[in-house]
Amino acid sequence: MSRRRRATKRKIQPDPIYNSEVVTKFINRVMLSGKKSLARRIVYSALESFAKKVNADDPIIAFEQAMENAMPTLEVKSRRIGGATYQVPIEIAPDRRQSMAMKWIISNARSKVGRNMIDGLAMELSDCFNNQGATIKKKDDTHRMAEANKAFAHYKW
C-alpha cells in the first residue's frame, strides 16, 4: 500500500447492451485469461435466463436487486492492541460492498457441480434475488461475525 497518496479511480465504460457500469464490472470479474468476449456472452446469457426465471421484464433492474440483496453492510477487521488481536466490526464502503457481492456470486456460481457457468450464474442470481442460497448465507455469516464482536467496536479508528 502506497504511503504517498490514494490511487485514483479509473472511469469504467458502461457495457454496450444495458449501458450499466455495474454490468461491466461484473463482466470483468467473470473474465478469465483475458477472454472478454466469452465473459460477455456468459453474463448476457445468464442475465436473460435469470430474468426469465424471476419473471422480470427488465433484467438490469432484477440484477441490481439481486446485487443489493447480496451486499454486506458490516465486516470484521483484525486490530492488534497490546498483545491481543481483536476482530473489530466496521462498516463497509460502497465500492467494497459491491466488490464482495460480485466475488461471492461468481465464486458460488463456479462451484456449482454439473452446471455450465451460464446456468450456475443464473441460478445464483435468482437465489440472491429471492434472498436465499450460498451467497446470502455468506453475507449473513459476515453480519453474524460482526454482531458477535460488537463489544470490540470501540477499537475502531
Tab-separated table of N, CA and C in Angstrom:
chain	number	residue	atom	x	y	z
A	1	MET	N	0.834	-1.168	0.000
A	1	MET	CA	0.000	0.000	0.000
A	1	MET	C	0.884	1.238	0.000
A	2	SER	N	0.643	2.124	-0.909
A	2	SER	CA	1.465	3.314	-1.041
A	2	SER	C	1.206	4.287	0.099
A	3	ARG	N	2.262	4.916	0.565
A	3	ARG	CA	2.120	5.889	1.645
A	3	ARG	C	1.978	7.301	1.108
A	4	ARG	N	2.191	7.477	-0.186
A	4	ARG	CA	2.177	8.827	-0.753
A	4	ARG	C	0.776	9.377	-0.916
A	5	ARG	N	-0.015	8.761	-1.754
A	5	ARG	CA	-1.362	9.271	-1.994
A	5	ARG	C	-2.271	8.122	-2.413
A	6	ARG	N	-3.545	8.392	-2.346
A	6	ARG	CA	-4.528	7.389	-2.759
A	6	ARG	C	-4.500	7.223	-4.266
A	7	ALA	N	-4.708	5.997	-4.706
A	7	ALA	CA	-4.787	5.739	-6.140
A	7	ALA	C	-6.086	6.338	-6.670
A	8	THR	N	-6.017	6.900	-7.866
A	8	THR	CA	-7.218	7.500	-8.445
A	8	THR	C	-8.089	6.413	-9.061
A	9	LYS	N	-9.393	6.587	-8.927
A	9	LYS	CA	-10.338	5.640	-9.510
A	9	LYS	C	-10.442	5.889	-11.006
A	10	ARG	N	-10.349	4.828	-11.762
A	10	ARG	CA	-10.499	4.954	-13.205
A	10	ARG	C	-11.968	4.923	-13.571
A	11	LYS	N	-12.318	5.673	-14.593
A	11	LYS	CA	-13.694	5.696	-15.092
A	11	LYS	C	-13.897	4.463	-15.974
A	12	ILE	N	-14.936	3.710	-15.689
A	12	ILE	CA	-15.229	2.490	-16.443
A	12	ILE	C	-16.306	2.787	-17.473
A	13	GLN	N	-16.085	2.292	-18.681
A	13	GLN	CA	-17.071	2.463	-19.746
A	13	GLN	C	-18.260	1.543	-19.484
A	14	PRO	N	-19.476	2.035	-19.609
A	14	PRO	CA	-20.646	1.159	-19.432
A	14	PRO	C	-20.728	0.126	-20.556
A	15	ASP	N	-21.371	-0.992	-20.252
A	15	ASP	CA	-21.458	-2.059	-21.259
A	15	ASP	C	-22.378	-1.640	-22.406
A	16	PRO	N	-22.177	-2.229	-23.596
A	16	PRO	CA	-22.924	-1.764	-24.774
A	16	PRO	C	-24.410	-2.101	-24.773
A	17	ILE	N	-24.829	-3.175	-24.118
A	17	ILE	CA	-26.228	-3.596	-24.205
A	17	ILE	C	-27.092	-2.898	-23.155
A	18	TYR	N	-26.702	-2.979	-21.883
A	18	TYR	CA	-27.532	-2.428	-20.805
A	18	TYR	C	-27.097	-1.029	-20.383
A	19	ASN	N	-25.964	-0.562	-20.879
A	19	ASN	CA	-25.450	0.777	-20.565
A	19	ASN	C	-25.272	0.953	-19.051
A	20	SER	N	-24.676	-0.066	-18.417
A	20	SER	CA	-24.511	-0.074	-16.967
A	20	SER	C	-23.050	-0.354	-16.604
A	21	GLU	N	-22.514	0.442	-15.687
A	21	GLU	CA	-21.142	0.220	-15.236
A	21	GLU	C	-21.043	-0.996	-14.325
A	22	VAL	N	-22.105	-1.300	-13.601
A	22	VAL	CA	-22.102	-2.463	-12.715
A	22	VAL	C	-21.982	-3.749	-13.522
A	23	VAL	N	-22.683	-3.820	-14.642
A	23	VAL	CA	-22.603	-4.999	-15.505
A	23	VAL	C	-21.195	-5.121	-16.094
A	24	THR	N	-20.573	-3.995	-16.439
A	24	THR	CA	-19.199	-4.032	-16.950
A	24	THR	C	-18.246	-4.577	-15.901
A	25	LYS	N	-18.394	-4.131	-14.662
A	25	LYS	CA	-17.545	-4.641	-13.588
A	25	LYS	C	-17.780	-6.134	-13.380
A	26	PHE	N	-19.038	-6.550	-13.484
A	26	PHE	CA	-19.380	-7.962	-13.323
A	26	PHE	C	-18.745	-8.795	-14.439
A	27	ILE	N	-18.799	-8.292	-15.666
A	27	ILE	CA	-18.175	-8.987	-16.802
A	27	ILE	C	-16.676	-9.123	-16.566
A	28	ASN	N	-16.038	-8.043	-16.092
A	28	ASN	CA	-14.601	-8.093	-15.840
A	28	ASN	C	-14.264	-9.089	-14.738
A	29	ARG	N	-15.155	-9.274	-13.778
A	29	ARG	CA	-14.933	-10.248	-12.716
A	29	ARG	C	-15.079	-11.682	-13.224
A	30	VAL	N	-16.004	-11.885	-14.161
A	30	VAL	CA	-16.231	-13.227	-14.708
A	30	VAL	C	-15.086	-13.628	-15.641
A	31	MET	N	-14.482	-12.639	-16.274
A	31	MET	CA	-13.465	-12.889	-17.292
A	31	MET	C	-12.264	-13.650	-16.728
A	32	LEU	N	-11.827	-14.665	-17.446
A	32	LEU	CA	-10.626	-15.420	-17.131
A	32	LEU	C	-9.672	-15.365	-18.323
A	33	SER	N	-8.404	-15.181	-18.066
A	33	SER	CA	-7.342	-15.191	-19.091
A	33	SER	C	-7.586	-14.180	-20.206
A	34	GLY	N	-8.216	-13.062	-19.914
A	34	GLY	CA	-8.399	-12.008	-20.902
A	34	GLY	C	-9.456	-12.273	-21.952
A	35	LYS	N	-10.296	-13.282	-21.767
A	35	LYS	CA	-11.325	-13.621	-22.767
A	35	LYS	C	-12.604	-12.847	-22.478
A	36	LYS	N	-12.604	-11.580	-22.865
A	36	LYS	CA	-13.724	-10.707	-22.530
A	36	LYS	C	-14.975	-11.021	-23.342
A	37	SER	N	-14.814	-11.398	-24.599
A	37	SER	CA	-15.999	-11.694	-25.410
A	37	SER	C	-16.735	-12.924	-24.864
A	38	LEU	N	-15.984	-13.901	-24.380
A	38	LEU	CA	-16.608	-15.078	-23.769
A	38	LEU	C	-17.300	-14.695	-22.464
A	39	ALA	N	-16.668	-13.840	-21.667
A	39	ALA	CA	-17.272	-13.392	-20.413
A	39	ALA	C	-18.551	-12.599	-20.684
A	40	ARG	N	-18.538	-11.752	-21.726
A	40	ARG	CA	-19.751	-11.010	-22.081
A	40	ARG	C	-20.885	-11.953	-22.472
A	41	ARG	N	-20.551	-12.944	-23.289
A	41	ARG	CA	-21.577	-13.895	-23.722
A	41	ARG	C	-22.164	-14.644	-22.519
A	42	ILE	N	-21.300	-15.050	-21.584
A	42	ILE	CA	-21.765	-15.761	-20.391
A	42	ILE	C	-22.695	-14.869	-19.570
A	43	VAL	N	-22.264	-13.634	-19.301
A	43	VAL	CA	-23.048	-12.743	-18.431
A	43	VAL	C	-24.372	-12.366	-19.092
A	44	TYR	N	-24.356	-12.010	-20.371
A	44	TYR	CA	-25.595	-11.619	-21.037
A	44	TYR	C	-26.575	-12.778	-21.120
A	45	SER	N	-26.079	-13.987	-21.424
A	45	SER	CA	-26.962	-15.155	-21.466
A	45	SER	C	-27.519	-15.466	-20.084
A	46	ALA	N	-26.666	-15.348	-19.067
A	46	ALA	CA	-27.111	-15.617	-17.702
A	46	ALA	C	-28.151	-14.587	-17.258
A	47	LEU	N	-27.972	-13.314	-17.641
A	47	LEU	CA	-28.943	-12.284	-17.273
A	47	LEU	C	-30.298	-12.533	-17.935
A	48	GLU	N	-30.291	-12.938	-19.196
A	48	GLU	CA	-31.551	-13.247	-19.877
A	48	GLU	C	-32.245	-14.435	-19.224
A	49	SER	N	-31.476	-15.480	-18.924
A	49	SER	CA	-32.040	-16.667	-18.276
A	49	SER	C	-32.555	-16.339	-16.879
A	50	PHE	N	-31.807	-15.520	-16.159
A	50	PHE	CA	-32.194	-15.090	-14.810
A	50	PHE	C	-33.482	-14.279	-14.847
A	51	ALA	N	-33.625	-13.385	-15.827
A	51	ALA	CA	-34.829	-12.559	-15.934
A	51	ALA	C	-36.058	-13.432	-16.220
A	52	LYS	N	-35.882	-14.492	-17.007
A	52	LYS	CA	-36.997	-15.404	-17.274
A	52	LYS	C	-37.381	-16.180	-16.018
A	53	LYS	N	-36.364	-16.566	-15.216
A	53	LYS	CA	-36.634	-17.336	-14.002
A	53	LYS	C	-37.430	-16.548	-12.978
A	54	VAL	N	-37.118	-15.273	-12.837
A	54	VAL	CA	-37.781	-14.465	-11.806
A	54	VAL	C	-38.932	-13.643	-12.373
A	55	ASN	N	-39.281	-13.877	-13.629
A	55	ASN	CA	-40.382	-13.183	-14.302
A	55	ASN	C	-40.229	-11.662	-14.272
A	56	ALA	N	-39.028	-11.192	-14.564
A	56	ALA	CA	-38.758	-9.753	-14.608
A	56	ALA	C	-38.732	-9.309	-16.060
A	57	ASP	N	-39.387	-8.195	-16.345
A	57	ASP	CA	-39.388	-7.710	-17.719
A	57	ASP	C	-38.095	-6.962	-18.041
A	58	ASP	N	-37.433	-6.370	-17.045
A	58	ASP	CA	-36.163	-5.691	-17.266
A	58	ASP	C	-35.061	-6.423	-16.485
A	59	PRO	N	-34.137	-7.096	-17.184
A	59	PRO	CA	-33.110	-7.884	-16.485
A	59	PRO	C	-32.183	-7.035	-15.616
A	60	ILE	N	-31.928	-5.793	-16.024
A	60	ILE	CA	-30.960	-4.975	-15.288
A	60	ILE	C	-31.500	-4.569	-13.916
A	61	ILE	N	-32.803	-4.308	-13.826
A	61	ILE	CA	-33.401	-3.951	-12.529
A	61	ILE	C	-33.374	-5.163	-11.594
A	62	ALA	N	-33.683	-6.332	-12.137
A	62	ALA	CA	-33.641	-7.558	-11.336
A	62	ALA	C	-32.206	-7.873	-10.907
A	63	PHE	N	-31.242	-7.635	-11.798
A	63	PHE	CA	-29.829	-7.865	-11.474
A	63	PHE	C	-29.384	-6.937	-10.347
A	64	GLU	N	-29.769	-5.668	-10.423
A	64	GLU	CA	-29.383	-4.715	-9.380
A	64	GLU	C	-30.029	-5.069	-8.042
A	65	GLN	N	-31.254	-5.594	-8.073
A	65	GLN	CA	-31.911	-6.028	-6.841
A	65	GLN	C	-31.186	-7.232	-6.242
A	66	ALA	N	-30.787	-8.182	-7.093
A	66	ALA	CA	-30.041	-9.349	-6.613
A	66	ALA	C	-28.705	-8.934	-6.018
A	67	MET	N	-28.034	-7.976	-6.656
A	67	MET	CA	-26.757	-7.470	-6.134
A	67	MET	C	-26.967	-6.790	-4.787
A	68	GLU	N	-28.016	-5.986	-4.682
A	68	GLU	CA	-28.290	-5.277	-3.429
A	68	GLU	C	-28.563	-6.265	-2.293
A	69	ASN	N	-29.268	-7.365	-2.598
A	69	ASN	CA	-29.542	-8.370	-1.581
A	69	ASN	C	-28.277	-9.089	-1.130
A	70	ALA	N	-27.259	-9.166	-2.003
A	70	ALA	CA	-26.033	-9.893	-1.686
A	70	ALA	C	-24.973	-9.023	-1.029
A	71	MET	N	-25.162	-7.698	-1.025
A	71	MET	CA	-24.133	-6.799	-0.498
A	71	MET	C	-24.151	-6.754	1.025
A	72	PRO	N	-22.999	-7.012	1.657
A	72	PRO	CA	-22.933	-6.900	3.117
A	72	PRO	C	-22.787	-5.442	3.555
A	73	THR	N	-23.160	-5.152	4.777
A	73	THR	CA	-23.004	-3.791	5.298
A	73	THR	C	-21.918	-3.708	6.358
A	74	LEU	N	-21.624	-4.819	7.039
A	74	LEU	CA	-20.603	-4.856	8.088
A	74	LEU	C	-19.635	-6.000	7.831
A	75	GLU	N	-18.397	-5.810	8.268
A	75	GLU	CA	-17.424	-6.890	8.254
A	75	GLU	C	-16.509	-6.713	9.452
A	76	VAL	N	-15.652	-7.691	9.709
A	76	VAL	CA	-14.704	-7.573	10.815
A	76	VAL	C	-13.294	-7.426	10.254
A	77	LYS	N	-12.502	-6.590	10.912
A	77	LYS	CA	-11.091	-6.414	10.580
A	77	LYS	C	-10.285	-6.719	11.824
A	78	SER	N	-9.133	-7.314	11.647
A	78	SER	CA	-8.264	-7.623	12.775
A	78	SER	C	-7.493	-6.377	13.195
A	79	ARG	N	-7.516	-6.076	14.481
A	79	ARG	CA	-6.747	-4.971	15.050
A	79	ARG	C	-5.906	-5.533	16.184
A	80	ARG	N	-4.638	-5.203	16.166
A	80	ARG	CA	-3.746	-5.658	17.228
A	80	ARG	C	-3.601	-4.551	18.254
A	81	ILE	N	-4.064	-4.820	19.454
A	81	ILE	CA	-3.976	-3.868	20.549
A	81	ILE	C	-3.226	-4.556	21.685
A	82	GLY	N	-2.072	-3.984	22.063
A	82	GLY	CA	-1.247	-4.628	23.081
A	82	GLY	C	-0.742	-5.951	22.545
A	83	GLY	N	-1.005	-7.006	23.239
A	83	GLY	CA	-0.582	-8.324	22.778
A	83	GLY	C	-1.706	-9.125	22.168
A	84	ALA	N	-2.906	-8.571	22.172
A	84	ALA	CA	-4.076	-9.325	21.713
A	84	ALA	C	-4.555	-8.815	20.355
A	85	THR	N	-5.141	-9.711	19.586
A	85	THR	CA	-5.735	-9.355	18.304
A	85	THR	C	-7.248	-9.455	18.438
A	86	TYR	N	-7.933	-8.377	18.095
A	86	TYR	CA	-9.385	-8.328	18.195
A	86	TYR	C	-10.000	-8.237	16.811
A	87	GLN	N	-11.145	-8.883	16.646
A	87	GLN	CA	-11.931	-8.766	15.426
A	87	GLN	C	-12.880	-7.588	15.619
A	88	VAL	N	-12.583	-6.468	14.974
A	88	VAL	CA	-13.344	-5.241	15.174
A	88	VAL	C	-14.344	-5.071	14.036
A	89	PRO	N	-15.646	-4.939	14.331
A	89	PRO	CA	-16.633	-4.727	13.258
A	89	PRO	C	-16.547	-3.305	12.706
A	90	ILE	N	-16.572	-3.195	11.377
A	90	ILE	CA	-16.555	-1.890	10.719
A	90	ILE	C	-17.590	-1.881	9.601
A	91	GLU	N	-18.059	-0.684	9.258
A	91	GLU	CA	-18.954	-0.551	8.111
A	91	GLU	C	-18.132	-0.624	6.832
A	92	ILE	N	-18.756	-1.092	5.772
A	92	ILE	CA	-18.054	-1.302	4.511
A	92	ILE	C	-18.376	-0.171	3.547
A	93	ALA	N	-17.362	0.294	2.831
A	93	ALA	CA	-17.549	1.323	1.807
A	93	ALA	C	-18.365	0.751	0.648
A	94	PRO	N	-19.121	1.599	-0.065
A	94	PRO	CA	-19.988	1.106	-1.145
A	94	PRO	C	-19.250	0.325	-2.246
A	95	ASP	N	-18.059	0.763	-2.622
A	95	ASP	CA	-17.315	0.041	-3.658
A	95	ASP	C	-16.919	-1.357	-3.190
A	96	ARG	N	-16.504	-1.458	-1.948
A	96	ARG	CA	-16.119	-2.763	-1.404
A	96	ARG	C	-17.341	-3.664	-1.237
A	97	ARG	N	-18.488	-3.100	-0.852
A	97	ARG	CA	-19.718	-3.888	-0.743
A	97	ARG	C	-20.044	-4.545	-2.080
A	98	GLN	N	-19.969	-3.737	-3.133
A	98	GLN	CA	-20.272	-4.225	-4.472
A	98	GLN	C	-19.262	-5.289	-4.901
A	99	SER	N	-18.006	-5.037	-4.625
A	99	SER	CA	-16.947	-5.969	-4.997
A	99	SER	C	-17.099	-7.312	-4.283
A	100	MET	N	-17.409	-7.269	-2.986
A	100	MET	CA	-17.593	-8.511	-2.228
A	100	MET	C	-18.787	-9.303	-2.746
A	101	ALA	N	-19.883	-8.622	-3.041
A	101	ALA	CA	-21.074	-9.309	-3.550
A	101	ALA	C	-20.771	-9.984	-4.884
A	102	MET	N	-20.089	-9.268	-5.783
A	102	MET	CA	-19.737	-9.861	-7.080
A	102	MET	C	-18.839	-11.079	-6.900
A	103	LYS	N	-17.847	-10.945	-6.029
A	103	LYS	CA	-16.915	-12.048	-5.800
A	103	LYS	C	-17.637	-13.273	-5.270
A	104	TRP	N	-18.539	-13.080	-4.315
A	104	TRP	CA	-19.276	-14.210	-3.748
A	104	TRP	C	-20.197	-14.849	-4.770
A	105	ILE	N	-20.916	-14.041	-5.542
A	105	ILE	CA	-21.853	-14.582	-6.542
A	105	ILE	C	-21.099	-15.409	-7.574
A	106	ILE	N	-19.999	-14.886	-8.082
A	106	ILE	CA	-19.254	-15.578	-9.133
A	106	ILE	C	-18.594	-16.842	-8.601
A	107	SER	N	-18.020	-16.782	-7.404
A	107	SER	CA	-17.370	-17.986	-6.859
A	107	SER	C	-18.393	-19.076	-6.568
A	108	ASN	N	-19.567	-18.704	-6.081
A	108	ASN	CA	-20.604	-19.710	-5.827
A	108	ASN	C	-21.182	-20.255	-7.128
A	109	ALA	N	-21.243	-19.436	-8.163
A	109	ALA	CA	-21.718	-19.918	-9.463
A	109	ALA	C	-20.713	-20.897	-10.066
A	110	ARG	N	-19.433	-20.613	-9.893
A	110	ARG	CA	-18.395	-21.513	-10.423
A	110	ARG	C	-18.366	-22.830	-9.666
A	111	SER	N	-18.740	-22.815	-8.401
A	111	SER	CA	-18.640	-24.029	-7.590
A	111	SER	C	-19.830	-24.963	-7.757
A	112	LYS	N	-20.841	-24.576	-8.516
A	112	LYS	CA	-21.994	-25.459	-8.740
A	112	LYS	C	-21.563	-26.624	-9.634
A	113	VAL	N	-21.722	-27.822	-9.118
A	113	VAL	CA	-21.250	-29.019	-9.817
A	113	VAL	C	-22.245	-29.431	-10.890
A	114	GLY	N	-21.748	-29.819	-12.053
A	114	GLY	CA	-22.585	-30.334	-13.121
A	114	GLY	C	-23.324	-29.270	-13.906
A	115	ARG	N	-22.972	-28.004	-13.728
A	115	ARG	CA	-23.630	-26.909	-14.442
A	115	ARG	C	-22.582	-26.118	-15.198
A	116	ASN	N	-22.980	-25.571	-16.341
A	116	ASN	CA	-22.076	-24.642	-17.001
A	116	ASN	C	-22.195	-23.288	-16.321
A	117	MET	N	-21.321	-22.363	-16.680
A	117	MET	CA	-21.261	-21.090	-15.978
A	117	MET	C	-22.540	-20.269	-16.188
A	118	ILE	N	-23.134	-20.361	-17.359
A	118	ILE	CA	-24.355	-19.590	-17.628
A	118	ILE	C	-25.474	-20.027	-16.688
A	119	ASP	N	-25.685	-21.335	-16.579
A	119	ASP	CA	-26.742	-21.851	-15.704
A	119	ASP	C	-26.427	-21.576	-14.242
A	120	GLY	N	-25.177	-21.768	-13.846
A	120	GLY	CA	-24.785	-21.532	-12.460
A	120	GLY	C	-24.962	-20.081	-12.065
A	121	LEU	N	-24.586	-19.172	-12.967
A	121	LEU	CA	-24.722	-17.744	-12.686
A	121	LEU	C	-26.194	-17.345	-12.607
A	122	ALA	N	-27.002	-17.868	-13.510
A	122	ALA	CA	-28.440	-17.569	-13.488
A	122	ALA	C	-29.085	-18.095	-12.205
A	123	MET	N	-28.685	-19.294	-11.782
A	123	MET	CA	-29.231	-19.870	-10.548
A	123	MET	C	-28.813	-19.057	-9.333
A	124	GLU	N	-27.546	-18.661	-9.288
A	124	GLU	CA	-27.054	-17.904	-8.135
A	124	GLU	C	-27.694	-16.522	-8.064
A	125	LEU	N	-27.883	-15.881	-9.221
A	125	LEU	CA	-28.547	-14.572	-9.239
A	125	LEU	C	-30.002	-14.681	-8.807
A	126	SER	N	-30.685	-15.746	-9.241
A	126	SER	CA	-32.078	-15.911	-8.820
A	126	SER	C	-32.165	-16.225	-7.335
A	127	ASP	N	-31.187	-16.973	-6.808
A	127	ASP	CA	-31.150	-17.221	-5.364
A	127	ASP	C	-30.950	-15.915	-4.601
A	128	CYS	N	-30.055	-15.061	-5.093
A	128	CYS	CA	-29.827	-13.764	-4.440
A	128	CYS	C	-31.064	-12.883	-4.540
A	129	PHE	N	-31.744	-12.930	-5.667
A	129	PHE	CA	-32.962	-12.138	-5.844
A	129	PHE	C	-34.025	-12.553	-4.833
A	130	ASN	N	-34.079	-13.863	-4.519
A	130	ASN	CA	-35.065	-14.400	-3.586
A	130	ASN	C	-34.550	-14.481	-2.149
A	131	ASN	N	-33.391	-13.880	-1.867
A	131	ASN	CA	-32.777	-13.881	-0.533
A	131	ASN	C	-32.565	-15.287	0.025
A	132	GLN	N	-31.934	-16.132	-0.765
A	132	GLN	CA	-31.583	-17.470	-0.311
A	132	GLN	C	-30.329	-17.908	-1.048
A	133	GLY	N	-29.781	-19.038	-0.683
A	133	GLY	CA	-28.620	-19.563	-1.380
A	133	GLY	C	-27.312	-19.302	-0.656
A	134	ALA	N	-26.219	-19.726	-1.288
A	134	ALA	CA	-24.893	-19.696	-0.670
A	134	ALA	C	-24.372	-18.273	-0.480
A	135	THR	N	-24.656	-17.383	-1.425
A	135	THR	CA	-24.165	-16.013	-1.313
A	135	THR	C	-24.833	-15.288	-0.153
A	136	ILE	N	-26.125	-15.464	0.009
A	136	ILE	CA	-26.847	-14.828	1.113
A	136	ILE	C	-26.385	-15.418	2.441
A	137	LYS	N	-26.082	-16.726	2.464
A	137	LYS	CA	-25.560	-17.345	3.677
A	137	LYS	C	-24.215	-16.749	4.044
A	138	LYS	N	-23.375	-16.509	3.055
A	138	LYS	CA	-22.065	-15.896	3.297
A	138	LYS	C	-22.231	-14.485	3.866
A	139	LYS	N	-23.166	-13.732	3.303
A	139	LYS	CA	-23.445	-12.378	3.807
A	139	LYS	C	-23.944	-12.436	5.247
A	140	ASP	N	-24.851	-13.356	5.541
A	140	ASP	CA	-25.382	-13.487	6.896
A	140	ASP	C	-24.298	-13.908	7.885
A	141	ASP	N	-23.388	-14.790	7.454
A	141	ASP	CA	-22.280	-15.190	8.321
A	141	ASP	C	-21.366	-14.009	8.626
A	142	THR	N	-21.124	-13.173	7.629
A	142	THR	CA	-20.297	-11.980	7.822
A	142	THR	C	-20.963	-11.031	8.814
A	143	HIS	N	-22.271	-10.839	8.663
A	143	HIS	CA	-23.004	-9.972	9.589
A	143	HIS	C	-23.040	-10.557	10.998
A	144	ARG	N	-23.195	-11.873	11.075
A	144	ARG	CA	-23.245	-12.532	12.383
A	144	ARG	C	-21.913	-12.398	13.116
A	145	MET	N	-20.811	-12.521	12.357
A	145	MET	CA	-19.482	-12.371	12.952
A	145	MET	C	-19.298	-10.941	13.471
A	146	ALA	N	-19.745	-9.957	12.709
A	146	ALA	CA	-19.636	-8.556	13.140
A	146	ALA	C	-20.509	-8.305	14.360
A	147	GLU	N	-21.687	-8.897	14.380
A	147	GLU	CA	-22.599	-8.716	15.514
A	147	GLU	C	-22.032	-9.365	16.774
A	148	ALA	N	-21.380	-10.508	16.626
A	148	ALA	CA	-20.807	-11.210	17.776
A	148	ALA	C	-19.642	-10.431	18.383
A	149	ASN	N	-18.933	-9.656	17.567
A	149	ASN	CA	-17.784	-8.898	18.042
A	149	ASN	C	-18.102	-7.426	18.260
A	150	LYS	N	-19.370	-7.120	18.463
A	150	LYS	CA	-19.794	-5.733	18.654
A	150	LYS	C	-19.152	-5.105	19.894
A	151	ALA	N	-18.740	-5.941	20.851
A	151	ALA	CA	-18.136	-5.434	22.079
A	151	ALA	C	-16.789	-4.757	21.819
A	152	PHE	N	-16.150	-5.100	20.688
A	152	PHE	CA	-14.841	-4.510	20.361
A	152	PHE	C	-14.946	-3.345	19.426
A	153	ALA	N	-16.161	-2.829	19.208
A	153	ALA	CA	-16.359	-1.744	18.253
A	153	ALA	C	-15.638	-0.473	18.665
A	154	HIS	N	-15.365	-0.314	19.961
A	154	HIS	CA	-14.687	0.908	20.397
A	154	HIS	C	-13.214	0.942	20.001
A	155	TYR	N	-12.667	-0.155	19.482
A	155	TYR	CA	-11.289	-0.161	18.971
A	155	TYR	C	-11.190	0.336	17.539
A	156	LYS	N	-12.324	0.665	16.967
A	156	LYS	CA	-12.354	1.132	15.574
A	156	LYS	C	-11.720	2.510	15.486
A	157	TRP	N	-10.884	2.748	14.467
A	157	TRP	CA	-10.351	4.087	14.214
A	157	TRP	C	-10.100	4.306	12.760
